[in-house]
mmCIF file of C-alpha atoms in Angstrom:
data_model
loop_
_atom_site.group_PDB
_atom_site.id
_atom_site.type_symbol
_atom_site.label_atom_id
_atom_site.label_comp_id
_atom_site.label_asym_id
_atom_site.label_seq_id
_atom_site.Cartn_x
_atom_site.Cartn_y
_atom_site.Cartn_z
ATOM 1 C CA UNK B 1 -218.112 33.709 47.208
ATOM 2 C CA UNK B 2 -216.359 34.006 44.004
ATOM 3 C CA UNK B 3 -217.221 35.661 40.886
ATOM 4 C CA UNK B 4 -216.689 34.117 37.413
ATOM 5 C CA UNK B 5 -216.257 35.253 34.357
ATOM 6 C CA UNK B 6 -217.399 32.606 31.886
ATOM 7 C CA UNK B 7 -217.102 33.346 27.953
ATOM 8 C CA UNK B 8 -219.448 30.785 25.513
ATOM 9 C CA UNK B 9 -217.630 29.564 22.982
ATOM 10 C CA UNK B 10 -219.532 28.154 20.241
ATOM 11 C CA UNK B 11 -218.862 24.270 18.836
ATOM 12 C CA UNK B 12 -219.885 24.176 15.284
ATOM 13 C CA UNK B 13 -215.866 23.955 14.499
ATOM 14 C CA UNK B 14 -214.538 21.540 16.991
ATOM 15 C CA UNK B 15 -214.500 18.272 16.484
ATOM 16 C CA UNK B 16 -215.845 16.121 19.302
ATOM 17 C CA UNK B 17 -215.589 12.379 19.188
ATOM 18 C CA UNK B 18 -218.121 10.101 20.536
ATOM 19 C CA UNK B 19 -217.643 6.142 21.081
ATOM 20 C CA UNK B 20 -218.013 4.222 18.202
ATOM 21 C CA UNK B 21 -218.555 0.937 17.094
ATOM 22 C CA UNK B 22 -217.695 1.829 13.592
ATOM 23 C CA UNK B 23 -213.533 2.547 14.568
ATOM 24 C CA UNK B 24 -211.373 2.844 17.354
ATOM 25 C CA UNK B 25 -210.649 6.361 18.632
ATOM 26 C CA UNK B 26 -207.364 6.540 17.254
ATOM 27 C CA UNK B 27 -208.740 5.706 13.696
ATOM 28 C CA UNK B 28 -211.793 8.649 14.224
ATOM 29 C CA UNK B 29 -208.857 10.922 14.845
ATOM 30 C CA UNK B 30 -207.074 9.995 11.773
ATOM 31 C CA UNK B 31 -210.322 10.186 10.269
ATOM 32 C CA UNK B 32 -210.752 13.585 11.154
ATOM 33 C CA UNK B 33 -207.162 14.803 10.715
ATOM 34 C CA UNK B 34 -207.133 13.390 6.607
ATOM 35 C CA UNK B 35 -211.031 14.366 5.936
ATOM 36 C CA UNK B 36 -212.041 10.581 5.845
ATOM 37 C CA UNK B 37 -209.243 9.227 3.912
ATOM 38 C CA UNK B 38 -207.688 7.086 6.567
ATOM 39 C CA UNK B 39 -210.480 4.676 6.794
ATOM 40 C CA UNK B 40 -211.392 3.643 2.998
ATOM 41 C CA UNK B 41 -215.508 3.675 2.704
ATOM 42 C CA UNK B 42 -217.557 3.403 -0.313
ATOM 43 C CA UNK B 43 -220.714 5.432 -0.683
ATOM 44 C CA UNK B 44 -223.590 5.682 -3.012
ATOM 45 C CA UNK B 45 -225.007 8.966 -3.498
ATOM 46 C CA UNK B 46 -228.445 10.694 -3.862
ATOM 47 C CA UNK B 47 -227.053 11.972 -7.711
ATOM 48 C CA UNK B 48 -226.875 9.018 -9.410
ATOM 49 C CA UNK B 49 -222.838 8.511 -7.874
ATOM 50 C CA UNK B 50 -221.169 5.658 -6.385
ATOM 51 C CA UNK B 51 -218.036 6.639 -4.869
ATOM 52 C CA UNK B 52 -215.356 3.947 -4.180
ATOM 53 C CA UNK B 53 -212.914 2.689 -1.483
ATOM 54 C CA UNK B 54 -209.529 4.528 -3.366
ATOM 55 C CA UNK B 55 -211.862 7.897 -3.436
ATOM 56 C CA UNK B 56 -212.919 7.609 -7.423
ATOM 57 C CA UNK B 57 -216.557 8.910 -8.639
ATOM 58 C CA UNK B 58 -218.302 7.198 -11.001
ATOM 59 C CA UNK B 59 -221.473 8.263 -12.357
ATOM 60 C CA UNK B 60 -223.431 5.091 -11.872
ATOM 61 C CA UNK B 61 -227.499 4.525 -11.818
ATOM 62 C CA UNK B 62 -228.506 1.988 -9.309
ATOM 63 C CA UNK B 63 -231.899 0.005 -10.895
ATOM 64 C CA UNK B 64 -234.723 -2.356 -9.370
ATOM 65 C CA UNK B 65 -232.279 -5.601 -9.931
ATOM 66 C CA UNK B 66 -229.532 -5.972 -6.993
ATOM 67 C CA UNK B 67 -226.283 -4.419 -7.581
ATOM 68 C CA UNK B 68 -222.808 -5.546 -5.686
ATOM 69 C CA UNK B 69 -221.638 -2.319 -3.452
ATOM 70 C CA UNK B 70 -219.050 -4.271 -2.082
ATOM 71 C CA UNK B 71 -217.400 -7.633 -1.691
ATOM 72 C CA UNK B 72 -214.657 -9.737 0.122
ATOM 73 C CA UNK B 73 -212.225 -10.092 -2.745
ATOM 74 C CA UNK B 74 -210.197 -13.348 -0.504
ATOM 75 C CA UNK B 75 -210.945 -16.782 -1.263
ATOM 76 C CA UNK B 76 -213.097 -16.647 1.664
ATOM 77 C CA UNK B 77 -215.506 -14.663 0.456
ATOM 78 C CA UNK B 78 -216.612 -13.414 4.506
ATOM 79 C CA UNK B 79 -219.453 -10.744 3.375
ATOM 80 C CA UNK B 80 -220.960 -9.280 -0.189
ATOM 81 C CA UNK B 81 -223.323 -5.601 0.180
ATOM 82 C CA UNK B 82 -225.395 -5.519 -2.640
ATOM 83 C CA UNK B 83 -227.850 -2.414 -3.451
ATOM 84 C CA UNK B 84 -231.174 -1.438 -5.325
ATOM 85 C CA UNK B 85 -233.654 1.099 -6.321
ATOM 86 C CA UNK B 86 -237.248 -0.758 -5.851
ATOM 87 C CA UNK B 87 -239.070 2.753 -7.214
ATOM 88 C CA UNK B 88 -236.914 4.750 -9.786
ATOM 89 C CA UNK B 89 -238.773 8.004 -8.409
ATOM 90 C CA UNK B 90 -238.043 7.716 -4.717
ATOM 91 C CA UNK B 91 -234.675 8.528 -3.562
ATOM 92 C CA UNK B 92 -234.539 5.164 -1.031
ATOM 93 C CA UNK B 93 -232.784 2.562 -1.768
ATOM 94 C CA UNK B 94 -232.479 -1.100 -0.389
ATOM 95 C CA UNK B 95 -229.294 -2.708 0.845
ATOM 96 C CA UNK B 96 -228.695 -6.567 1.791
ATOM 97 C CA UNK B 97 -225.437 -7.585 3.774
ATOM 98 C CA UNK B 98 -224.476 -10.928 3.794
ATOM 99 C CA UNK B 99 -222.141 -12.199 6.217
ATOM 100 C CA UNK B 100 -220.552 -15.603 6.306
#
């Protein structure tokens, strides 16, 4: 028998990747590597912020009505994501995709 001498190493710093139906593995690398900037996503935040595809804040309150998030900007117009605030004191919010 052989003795072993194993050292833990913790993993809150390495980045482990998973499979994904969001991206292909080469894009989650990319991901990683540029902080998120490879693949553009838009976000709406818990403070009021919406922030865009190219990276921009904008200070932006989201109300009861529906609001577009995002939309197909080709003639074919393949989804729209709109969002809304039913209750201005609760921090949930409803979003409707649309998909042609």
């Amino acid at each position: 028998r052989r003795e072993m001498n194993i050292t833990r190493v913790p993993l809150k710093n390495v980045p482990l990747w998973f499979p994904s139906t969001r991206s292909y593995l080469t894009e989650q690398v990319m991901d990683c590597i540029t902080k998120n900037k490879y693949t553009p996503y838009c976000k709406v935040q818990a403070n009021d912020k919406i922030r865009t595809f190219d990276d921009v804040e904008y200070k932006y309150r989201i109300g009861k009505c529906d609001h577009v998030l995002a939309k197909d900007a080709s003639p074919d117009e393949r989804f729209l994501v709109l969002v809304s605030k039913p209750e201005e004191q609760r921090p949930e919010k409803t979003v409707k995709v649309f998909l042609q």
